[in-house]
mmCIF file of C-alpha atoms in Angstrom:
data_model
loop_
_atom_site.group_PDB
_atom_site.id
_atom_site.type_symbol
_atom_site.label_atom_id
_atom_site.label_comp_id
_atom_site.label_asym_id
_atom_site.label_seq_id
_atom_site.Cartn_x
_atom_site.Cartn_y
_atom_site.Cartn_z
ATOM 1 C CA MET A 876 -42.028 28.953 44.427
ATOM 2 C CA LYS A 877 -42.638 29.914 40.795
ATOM 3 C CA LYS A 878 -39.829 31.553 38.826
ATOM 4 C CA ARG A 879 -40.632 35.023 37.520
ATOM 5 C CA MET A 880 -41.017 35.807 33.809
ATOM 6 C CA ILE A 881 -41.587 39.188 32.142
ATOM 7 C CA SER A 882 -42.495 40.408 28.676
ATOM 8 C CA GLY A 883 -44.149 43.330 26.941
ATOM 9 C CA ILE A 884 -45.533 44.476 23.584
ATOM 10 C CA GLN A 885 -45.312 47.987 22.136
ATOM 11 C CA SER A 886 -48.505 50.028 22.037
ATOM 12 C CA SER A 887 -47.756 51.527 18.629
ATOM 13 C CA GLY A 888 -50.776 49.958 16.935
ATOM 14 C CA THR A 889 -53.226 47.084 17.193
ATOM 15 C CA ILE A 890 -51.472 43.757 17.690
ATOM 16 C CA THR A 891 -51.418 41.319 14.805
ATOM 17 C CA LEU A 892 -52.153 37.652 14.420
ATOM 18 C CA GLY A 893 -48.371 37.255 14.508
ATOM 19 C CA ASN A 894 -48.237 38.870 17.980
ATOM 20 C CA TYR A 895 -51.079 36.636 19.127
ATOM 21 C CA ILE A 896 -49.441 33.437 17.915
ATOM 22 C CA GLY A 897 -45.856 34.377 18.680
ATOM 23 C CA ALA A 898 -46.356 36.044 22.053
ATOM 24 C CA ILE A 899 -49.797 36.138 23.643
ATOM 25 C CA GLN A 900 -50.687 32.477 23.118
ATOM 26 C CA ASN A 901 -47.428 31.629 24.838
ATOM 27 C CA PHE A 902 -48.221 34.022 27.703
ATOM 28 C CA ILE A 903 -51.495 32.153 28.205
ATOM 29 C CA ARG A 904 -49.682 28.804 28.347
ATOM 30 C CA LEU A 905 -47.035 30.162 30.697
ATOM 31 C CA GLN A 906 -49.283 31.958 33.202
ATOM 32 C CA ASP A 907 -49.707 28.790 35.285
ATOM 33 C CA GLU A 908 -46.061 27.781 35.117
ATOM 34 C CA TYR A 909 -44.445 31.124 36.036
ATOM 35 C CA GLU A 910 -45.102 34.261 38.054
ATOM 36 C CA LEU A 911 -45.808 36.234 34.910
ATOM 37 C CA PHE A 912 -45.517 39.995 34.458
ATOM 38 C CA VAL A 913 -46.817 41.410 31.156
ATOM 39 C CA PHE A 914 -46.669 45.127 30.404
ATOM 40 C CA ILE A 915 -47.776 47.582 27.735
ATOM 41 C CA ALA A 916 -44.512 49.042 26.408
ATOM 42 C CA ASP A 917 -45.729 52.578 25.748
ATOM 43 C CA LEU A 918 -42.306 54.152 26.377
ATOM 44 C CA HIS A 919 -40.826 52.014 23.610
ATOM 45 C CA SER A 920 -43.602 53.199 21.304
ATOM 46 C CA ILE A 921 -42.420 56.811 21.334
ATOM 47 C CA THR A 922 -39.051 55.957 19.745
ATOM 48 C CA THR A 923 -40.980 56.741 16.559
ATOM 49 C CA PRO A 924 -43.505 59.615 16.167
ATOM 50 C CA GLN A 925 -46.930 58.937 17.698
ATOM 51 C CA ASP A 926 -50.231 60.810 17.659
ATOM 52 C CA ARG A 927 -51.163 61.562 21.288
ATOM 53 C CA LYS A 928 -54.797 60.468 21.149
ATOM 54 C CA GLU A 929 -54.036 57.423 19.055
ATOM 55 C CA LEU A 930 -51.296 56.353 21.475
ATOM 56 C CA GLN A 931 -53.642 56.687 24.452
ATOM 57 C CA HIS A 932 -56.215 54.558 22.645
ATOM 58 C CA ASN A 933 -53.618 51.954 21.703
ATOM 59 C CA ILE A 934 -52.387 51.630 25.293
ATOM 60 C CA ARG A 935 -55.863 50.862 26.596
ATOM 61 C CA SER A 936 -56.687 48.746 23.569
ATOM 62 C CA LEU A 937 -53.638 46.533 24.068
ATOM 63 C CA ALA A 938 -54.473 46.019 27.733
ATOM 64 C CA ALA A 939 -58.037 45.027 26.774
ATOM 65 C CA LEU A 940 -56.717 42.632 24.122
ATOM 66 C CA TYR A 941 -54.392 40.975 26.642
ATOM 67 C CA LEU A 942 -57.439 40.139 28.739
ATOM 68 C CA ALA A 943 -59.704 39.270 25.799
ATOM 69 C CA CYS A 944 -57.123 36.807 24.497
ATOM 70 C CA GLY A 945 -57.084 34.948 27.812
ATOM 71 C CA LEU A 946 -54.589 36.490 30.227
ATOM 72 C CA ASP A 947 -56.002 36.095 33.742
ATOM 73 C CA PRO A 948 -55.322 39.069 36.067
ATOM 74 C CA GLU A 949 -55.526 36.679 39.005
ATOM 75 C CA ARG A 950 -52.443 34.886 37.656
ATOM 76 C CA VAL A 951 -50.685 37.619 35.653
ATOM 77 C CA THR A 952 -49.548 41.101 36.663
ATOM 78 C CA ILE A 953 -50.549 43.451 33.831
ATOM 79 C CA PHE A 954 -49.348 47.058 33.900
ATOM 80 C CA ILE A 955 -48.429 50.072 31.769
ATOM 81 C CA GLN A 956 -44.687 50.688 31.486
ATOM 82 C CA SER A 957 -44.817 54.492 31.845
ATOM 83 C CA GLU A 958 -46.810 54.188 35.090
ATOM 84 C CA VAL A 959 -43.706 52.719 36.748
ATOM 85 C CA PRO A 960 -41.103 55.541 36.593
ATOM 86 C CA GLN A 961 -38.309 53.252 37.790
ATOM 87 C CA HIS A 962 -38.080 51.875 34.237
ATOM 88 C CA THR A 963 -36.622 55.120 32.893
ATOM 89 C CA GLN A 964 -34.515 55.715 36.001
ATOM 90 C CA LEU A 965 -32.791 52.338 35.764
ATOM 91 C CA SER A 966 -32.534 52.710 31.996
ATOM 92 C CA TRP A 967 -30.338 55.813 32.435
ATOM 93 C CA ILE A 968 -28.091 54.008 34.910
ATOM 94 C CA LEU A 969 -27.701 51.087 32.492
ATOM 95 C CA GLU A 970 -27.061 53.433 29.556
ATOM 96 C CA CYS A 971 -24.066 54.791 31.442
ATOM 97 C CA SER A 972 -22.477 51.330 31.348
ATOM 98 C CA THR A 973 -23.633 50.389 27.838
ATOM 99 C CA TYR A 974 -21.024 50.767 25.107
ATOM 100 C CA MET A 975 -21.702 52.570 21.839
ATOM 101 C CA GLY A 976 -20.440 49.580 19.878
ATOM 102 C CA GLU A 977 -22.987 47.304 21.571
ATOM 103 C CA LEU A 978 -25.863 49.516 20.494
ATOM 104 C CA GLU A 979 -24.473 50.058 16.988
ATOM 105 C CA ARG A 980 -24.506 46.296 16.430
ATOM 106 C CA MET A 981 -28.224 45.990 17.135
ATOM 107 C CA THR A 982 -29.869 44.788 13.930
ATOM 108 C CA GLN A 983 -33.270 46.162 14.941
ATOM 109 C CA PHE A 984 -31.808 49.660 15.233
ATOM 110 C CA LYS A 985 -30.342 49.327 11.744
ATOM 111 C CA ASP A 986 -33.636 48.026 10.321
ATOM 112 C CA LYS A 987 -35.900 50.541 12.062
ATOM 113 C CA SER A 988 -33.712 53.549 11.368
ATOM 114 C CA ARG A 989 -33.494 52.546 7.697
ATOM 115 C CA SER A 990 -37.273 52.088 7.543
ATOM 116 C CA GLN A 991 -37.873 55.451 9.234
ATOM 117 C CA ALA A 992 -35.505 57.174 6.819
ATOM 118 C CA GLU A 993 -37.298 55.601 3.849
ATOM 119 C CA LYS A 994 -40.685 56.845 5.071
ATOM 120 C CA THR A 995 -39.561 60.449 5.524
ATOM 121 C CA ALA A 996 -36.936 62.066 3.326
ATOM 122 C CA ASN A 997 -34.019 63.551 5.299
ATOM 123 C CA ALA A 998 -35.511 62.194 8.521
ATOM 124 C CA SER A 999 -33.389 62.578 11.634
ATOM 125 C CA ILE A 1000 -33.203 59.432 13.760
ATOM 126 C CA GLY A 1001 -33.982 60.016 17.439
ATOM 127 C CA VAL A 1002 -31.526 58.941 20.133
ATOM 128 C CA GLY A 1003 -34.274 56.887 21.794
ATOM 129 C CA LEU A 1004 -34.300 54.496 18.846
ATOM 130 C CA PHE A 1005 -30.585 53.954 19.400
ATOM 131 C CA THR A 1006 -30.618 53.529 23.185
ATOM 132 C CA TYR A 1007 -33.888 51.679 23.705
ATOM 133 C CA PRO A 1008 -32.149 48.301 24.256
ATOM 134 C CA SER A 1009 -30.959 49.787 27.573
ATOM 135 C CA LEU A 1010 -34.588 50.542 28.467
ATOM 136 C CA MET A 1011 -35.502 47.003 27.489
ATOM 137 C CA ALA A 1012 -32.788 45.746 29.844
ATOM 138 C CA ALA A 1013 -34.242 47.888 32.632
ATOM 139 C CA ASP A 1014 -37.715 46.483 31.944
ATOM 140 C CA ILE A 1015 -36.368 43.018 32.679
ATOM 141 C CA LEU A 1016 -33.791 43.585 35.412
ATOM 142 C CA LEU A 1017 -36.091 45.656 37.651
ATOM 143 C CA TYR A 1018 -38.199 42.594 38.444
ATOM 144 C CA ASP A 1019 -35.600 39.860 39.017
ATOM 145 C CA ALA A 1020 -37.086 37.997 36.059
ATOM 146 C CA ALA A 1021 -35.377 34.630 35.610
ATOM 147 C CA PHE A 1022 -36.878 34.080 32.155
ATOM 148 C CA VAL A 1023 -37.927 36.199 29.175
ATOM 149 C CA PRO A 1024 -39.946 34.789 26.237
ATOM 150 C CA VAL A 1025 -38.317 36.072 23.058
ATOM 151 C CA GLY A 1026 -38.538 35.570 19.318
ATOM 152 C CA GLU A 1027 -35.448 35.064 17.227
ATOM 153 C CA ASP A 1028 -35.346 38.808 16.447
ATOM 154 C CA GLN A 1029 -35.120 39.698 20.157
ATOM 155 C CA LYS A 1030 -32.319 37.314 21.157
ATOM 156 C CA GLN A 1031 -29.709 39.995 20.523
ATOM 157 C CA HIS A 1032 -31.419 42.429 22.896
ATOM 158 C CA LEU A 1033 -31.700 39.836 25.633
ATOM 159 C CA GLU A 1034 -28.016 39.011 25.241
ATOM 160 C CA LEU A 1035 -27.247 42.691 25.860
ATOM 161 C CA THR A 1036 -29.456 42.581 28.959
ATOM 162 C CA ARG A 1037 -27.503 39.583 30.232
ATOM 163 C CA ASN A 1038 -24.203 41.361 29.554
ATOM 164 C CA LEU A 1039 -25.328 44.506 31.389
ATOM 165 C CA ALA A 1040 -26.526 42.481 34.385
ATOM 166 C CA GLN A 1041 -23.236 40.585 34.589
ATOM 167 C CA ARG A 1042 -21.214 43.792 34.123
ATOM 168 C CA PHE A 1043 -23.067 45.495 36.978
ATOM 169 C CA ASN A 1044 -22.814 42.436 39.237
ATOM 170 C CA ASN A 1045 -19.086 42.108 38.601
ATOM 171 C CA LYS A 1046 -18.464 45.752 39.481
ATOM 172 C CA HIS A 1047 -20.915 46.298 42.339
ATOM 173 C CA GLY A 1048 -21.686 42.823 43.709
ATOM 174 C CA GLU A 1049 -24.661 40.540 43.098
ATOM 175 C CA THR A 1050 -27.620 42.784 42.270
ATOM 176 C CA PHE A 1051 -29.413 41.496 39.188
ATOM 177 C CA ILE A 1052 -30.624 38.061 38.183
ATOM 178 C CA VAL A 1053 -29.163 37.203 34.764
ATOM 179 C CA PRO A 1054 -32.255 36.201 32.733
ATOM 180 C CA GLU A 1055 -32.517 33.214 30.420
ATOM 181 C CA PRO A 1056 -34.404 33.253 27.083
ATOM 182 C CA VAL A 1057 -37.448 31.092 26.440
ATOM 183 C CA ILE A 1058 -37.913 30.655 22.684
ATOM 184 C CA PRO A 1059 -41.124 28.926 21.518
ATOM 185 C CA LYS A 1060 -40.420 26.019 19.173
ATOM 186 C CA THR A 1061 -43.497 26.583 16.980
ATOM 187 C CA GLY A 1062 -45.161 29.736 15.723
ATOM 188 C CA ALA A 1063 -42.589 32.098 17.194
ATOM 189 C CA ARG A 1064 -42.183 34.031 13.949
ATOM 190 C CA ILE A 1065 -45.210 34.608 11.710
ATOM 191 C CA MET A 1066 -44.364 36.226 8.402
ATOM 192 C CA SER A 1067 -45.949 38.875 6.198
ATOM 193 C CA LEU A 1068 -48.827 37.710 3.988
ATOM 194 C CA THR A 1069 -47.481 39.711 1.027
ATOM 195 C CA GLU A 1070 -43.704 39.415 1.574
ATOM 196 C CA PRO A 1071 -43.289 36.134 3.450
ATOM 197 C CA THR A 1072 -39.539 36.552 3.875
ATOM 198 C CA ARG A 1073 -40.260 39.401 6.309
ATOM 199 C CA LYS A 1074 -41.862 39.184 9.752
ATOM 200 C CA MET A 1075 -45.542 40.151 10.029
ATOM 201 C CA SER A 1076 -45.582 43.686 11.432
ATOM 202 C CA LYS A 1077 -48.330 46.075 12.467
ATOM 203 C CA SER A 1078 -46.151 48.945 11.179
ATOM 204 C CA ASP A 1079 -46.012 47.556 7.632
ATOM 205 C CA PRO A 1080 -47.327 50.227 5.223
ATOM 206 C CA ASN A 1081 -49.228 47.554 3.264
ATOM 207 C CA PRO A 1082 -52.334 46.612 5.312
ATOM 208 C CA ARG A 1083 -52.740 43.405 3.283
ATOM 209 C CA SER A 1084 -49.465 42.115 4.721
ATOM 210 C CA PHE A 1085 -50.765 41.613 8.257
ATOM 211 C CA ILE A 1086 -53.922 40.597 10.089
ATOM 212 C CA SER A 1087 -54.892 42.935 12.895
ATOM 213 C CA MET A 1088 -56.706 41.297 15.797
ATOM 214 C CA LEU A 1089 -59.372 43.994 15.359
ATOM 215 C CA ASP A 1090 -59.756 43.775 11.569
ATOM 216 C CA PRO A 1091 -63.339 43.234 10.350
ATOM 217 C CA LEU A 1092 -63.900 39.497 9.971
ATOM 218 C CA LYS A 1093 -64.593 39.764 6.247
ATOM 219 C CA THR A 1094 -61.320 41.629 5.811
ATOM 220 C CA ILE A 1095 -59.460 38.878 7.643
ATOM 221 C CA GLU A 1096 -60.994 36.284 5.349
ATOM 222 C CA LYS A 1097 -59.966 38.252 2.236
ATOM 223 C CA LYS A 1098 -56.409 38.749 3.482
ATOM 224 C CA ILE A 1099 -55.899 35.013 4.046
ATOM 225 C CA LYS A 1100 -57.379 34.079 0.675
ATOM 226 C CA SER A 1101 -55.174 36.619 -1.144
ATOM 227 C CA ALA A 1102 -51.978 35.734 0.764
ATOM 228 C CA VAL A 1103 -48.908 35.148 -1.406
ATOM 229 C CA THR A 1104 -48.056 31.491 -2.046
ATOM 230 C CA ASP A 1105 -46.427 30.169 -5.261
ATOM 231 C CA SER A 1106 -47.414 28.955 -8.692
ATOM 232 C CA ASP A 1107 -46.596 25.231 -8.680
ATOM 233 C CA GLY A 1108 -49.568 24.204 -6.524
ATOM 234 C CA ILE A 1109 -47.650 21.501 -4.659
ATOM 235 C CA MET A 1110 -48.508 21.294 -0.966
ATOM 236 C CA ALA A 1111 -45.199 21.199 0.930
ATOM 237 C CA TYR A 1112 -43.526 22.822 3.902
ATOM 238 C CA ASP A 1113 -40.361 24.464 2.552
ATOM 239 C CA PRO A 1114 -39.606 27.872 4.140
ATOM 240 C CA GLU A 1115 -36.723 28.557 1.767
ATOM 241 C CA ASN A 1116 -38.438 27.777 -1.543
ATOM 242 C CA LYS A 1117 -42.097 28.133 -0.490
ATOM 243 C CA PRO A 1118 -42.044 30.820 2.234
ATOM 244 C CA GLY A 1119 -45.659 31.962 1.685
ATOM 245 C CA LEU A 1120 -47.217 28.525 1.835
ATOM 246 C CA SER A 1121 -44.963 27.505 4.735
ATOM 247 C CA ASN A 1122 -46.074 30.580 6.675
ATOM 248 C CA LEU A 1123 -49.757 29.709 6.166
ATOM 249 C CA LEU A 1124 -49.090 26.101 7.195
ATOM 250 C CA THR A 1125 -47.464 27.368 10.390
ATOM 251 C CA ILE A 1126 -50.477 29.564 11.186
ATOM 252 C CA TYR A 1127 -52.874 26.665 10.516
ATOM 253 C CA SER A 1128 -50.803 24.267 12.648
ATOM 254 C CA VAL A 1129 -50.522 26.587 15.645
ATOM 255 C CA LEU A 1130 -54.231 27.492 15.672
ATOM 256 C CA THR A 1131 -55.450 23.887 15.347
ATOM 257 C CA SER A 1132 -52.682 21.837 17.001
ATOM 258 C CA LYS A 1133 -52.478 19.712 13.851
ATOM 259 C CA THR A 1134 -48.920 18.960 12.779
ATOM 260 C CA ILE A 1135 -47.612 20.431 9.564
ATOM 261 C CA ASP A 1136 -47.081 16.927 8.182
ATOM 262 C CA GLU A 1137 -50.745 16.130 8.836
ATOM 263 C CA LEU A 1138 -51.821 19.296 7.020
ATOM 264 C CA VAL A 1139 -49.583 18.612 4.033
ATOM 265 C CA ALA A 1140 -51.080 15.127 3.712
ATOM 266 C CA GLU A 1141 -54.651 16.387 4.238
ATOM 267 C CA TYR A 1142 -54.435 19.003 1.446
ATOM 268 C CA ALA A 1143 -52.082 17.152 -0.926
ATOM 269 C CA ASP A 1144 -54.846 16.696 -3.510
ATOM 270 C CA SER A 1145 -56.975 19.770 -2.717
ATOM 271 C CA GLY A 1146 -55.000 22.712 -4.052
ATOM 272 C CA TYR A 1147 -54.217 26.028 -2.411
ATOM 273 C CA GLY A 1148 -57.737 27.434 -2.796
ATOM 274 C CA ALA A 1149 -59.403 24.900 -0.508
ATOM 275 C CA PHE A 1150 -56.509 25.142 1.951
ATOM 276 C CA LYS A 1151 -56.752 28.936 2.158
ATOM 277 C CA ALA A 1152 -60.547 28.860 2.498
ATOM 278 C CA ASP A 1153 -60.328 26.465 5.440
ATOM 279 C CA LEU A 1154 -57.528 28.480 7.034
ATOM 280 C CA ALA A 1155 -59.530 31.704 6.645
ATOM 281 C CA LYS A 1156 -62.423 30.134 8.566
ATOM 282 C CA ILE A 1157 -60.091 28.917 11.312
ATOM 283 C CA VAL A 1158 -58.531 32.370 11.734
ATOM 284 C CA VAL A 1159 -61.937 34.087 11.766
ATOM 285 C CA ASP A 1160 -63.314 31.547 14.281
ATOM 286 C CA THR A 1161 -60.280 32.217 16.505
ATOM 287 C CA ILE A 1162 -60.478 36.010 16.371
ATOM 288 C CA ALA A 1163 -64.274 36.548 16.477
ATOM 289 C CA PRO A 1164 -64.779 35.665 20.186
ATOM 290 C CA ILE A 1165 -61.667 37.649 21.126
ATOM 291 C CA GLN A 1166 -63.113 40.730 19.438
ATOM 292 C CA GLU A 1167 -66.416 40.248 21.253
ATOM 293 C CA ARG A 1168 -64.705 40.076 24.654
ATOM 294 C CA TYR A 1169 -62.438 42.996 23.734
ATOM 295 C CA HIS A 1170 -65.360 45.363 23.138
ATOM 296 C CA GLU A 1171 -66.850 44.413 26.512
ATOM 297 C CA ILE A 1172 -63.575 45.024 28.349
ATOM 298 C CA TYR A 1173 -62.248 48.177 26.631
ATOM 299 C CA ALA A 1174 -64.653 50.669 28.203
ATOM 300 C CA SER A 1175 -65.088 48.887 31.533
ATOM 301 C CA ALA A 1176 -64.065 50.098 34.981
ATOM 302 C CA MET A 1177 -62.708 46.599 35.561
ATOM 303 C CA LEU A 1178 -59.859 47.300 33.118
ATOM 304 C CA ASP A 1179 -58.759 50.358 35.109
ATOM 305 C CA GLU A 1180 -58.884 48.382 38.353
ATOM 306 C CA ILE A 1181 -56.680 45.654 36.851
ATOM 307 C CA LEU A 1182 -54.162 48.196 35.547
ATOM 308 C CA ASP A 1183 -54.121 50.077 38.876
ATOM 309 C CA THR A 1184 -53.450 46.842 40.749
ATOM 310 C CA GLY A 1185 -50.732 45.849 38.305
ATOM 311 C CA ALA A 1186 -49.020 49.258 38.484
ATOM 312 C CA PHE A 1187 -49.044 49.171 42.296
ATOM 313 C CA LYS A 1188 -47.430 45.726 42.434
ATOM 314 C CA ALA A 1189 -44.869 46.605 39.750
ATOM 315 C CA GLN A 1190 -43.967 49.897 41.457
ATOM 316 C CA ARG A 1191 -43.418 48.138 44.767
ATOM 317 C CA LEU A 1192 -40.964 45.645 43.285
ATOM 318 C CA ALA A 1193 -39.257 48.158 41.006
ATOM 319 C CA SER A 1194 -38.710 50.728 43.762
ATOM 320 C CA ARG A 1195 -36.988 48.149 45.951
ATOM 321 C CA LYS A 1196 -34.647 47.141 43.158
ATOM 322 C CA LEU A 1197 -33.852 50.727 42.163
ATOM 323 C CA GLU A 1198 -33.157 51.679 45.784
ATOM 324 C CA LYS A 1199 -30.663 48.810 45.986
ATOM 325 C CA VAL A 1200 -29.021 49.857 42.704
ATOM 326 C CA ASN A 1201 -28.753 53.521 43.773
ATOM 327 C CA LYS A 1202 -27.175 52.536 47.066
ATOM 328 C CA LYS A 1203 -24.604 50.303 45.349
ATOM 329 C CA ILE A 1204 -23.403 52.998 42.953
ATOM 330 C CA GLY A 1205 -23.648 55.913 45.414
ATOM 331 C CA LEU A 1206 -26.585 57.890 44.055
ATOM 332 C CA GLY A 1207 -28.700 60.057 46.304
ATOM 333 C CA ARG A 1208 -28.123 61.505 49.732
ATOM 334 C CA ARG A 1209 -26.661 59.646 52.672
ATOM 335 C CA ARG A 1210 -28.265 61.017 55.821
ATOM 336 C CA LYS A 1211 -26.115 61.713 58.875
#
């Protein structure tokens, strides 16, 4: 029997090439090896302000992109987080056994709250941004997921999930599976094209810093060709001293399956211009068919059928787990 794995991506904007390489490509590889659940994390999206219509579009768009990129609904359960109310119910229960100090140590909270404050003067930081690691734990623990694919920046959150599962099990008896991380060895962290010491992010205010999977193809080409490198012109993989070039080499390697050493040797005498031009074509050739499939799927009834099926399966599993949790801690009514 296959072990279960779960993951999700926020619906706060169109996913980037970094999301595709770091997450979705791995989902595609893993969908034969595991019983894979992939959700649209729309509840996590509202930890920062969202326009209602734009959020609704982004939810459907992300689901369509999952399918366009190659996730097979016959092998993967795809659903929308907010359509399974047990996520928020278990999140509250877990919050009640999560310590303030654990949440205060979360580096993503520090980074996101700082970024939000910088965008809006005197901005108040919502409690949801502080407590959302408890919701993330609920997302995982509801489904008895044995494994969770995570990037380096999510390891801290998964460690909290493991701690909360163990804490609950120790107090109330075996209830949750304690999940293990699966960290891809290559391409797990794609960096900004303009500030290559920072992760590529769809929320970056500079649109030149990231490649959206729905960017016009000409725009994608321009962004790759204008990506920050360095001035010495020496082809080498050196993330510390050549972060921009190393980032582009990583993208090239992951999309072509050529090793970085092979690429360094291939372009040793060509210069950055030829390297970037070839990489731009590779990225465009990768994204173009995905965009074509996306536009076919987005408005289709098939997408709604897939999401309905996924929500039904997720609700069935989640309700069983929540019922067990409620019984163990004494919530609800005991009938005479």
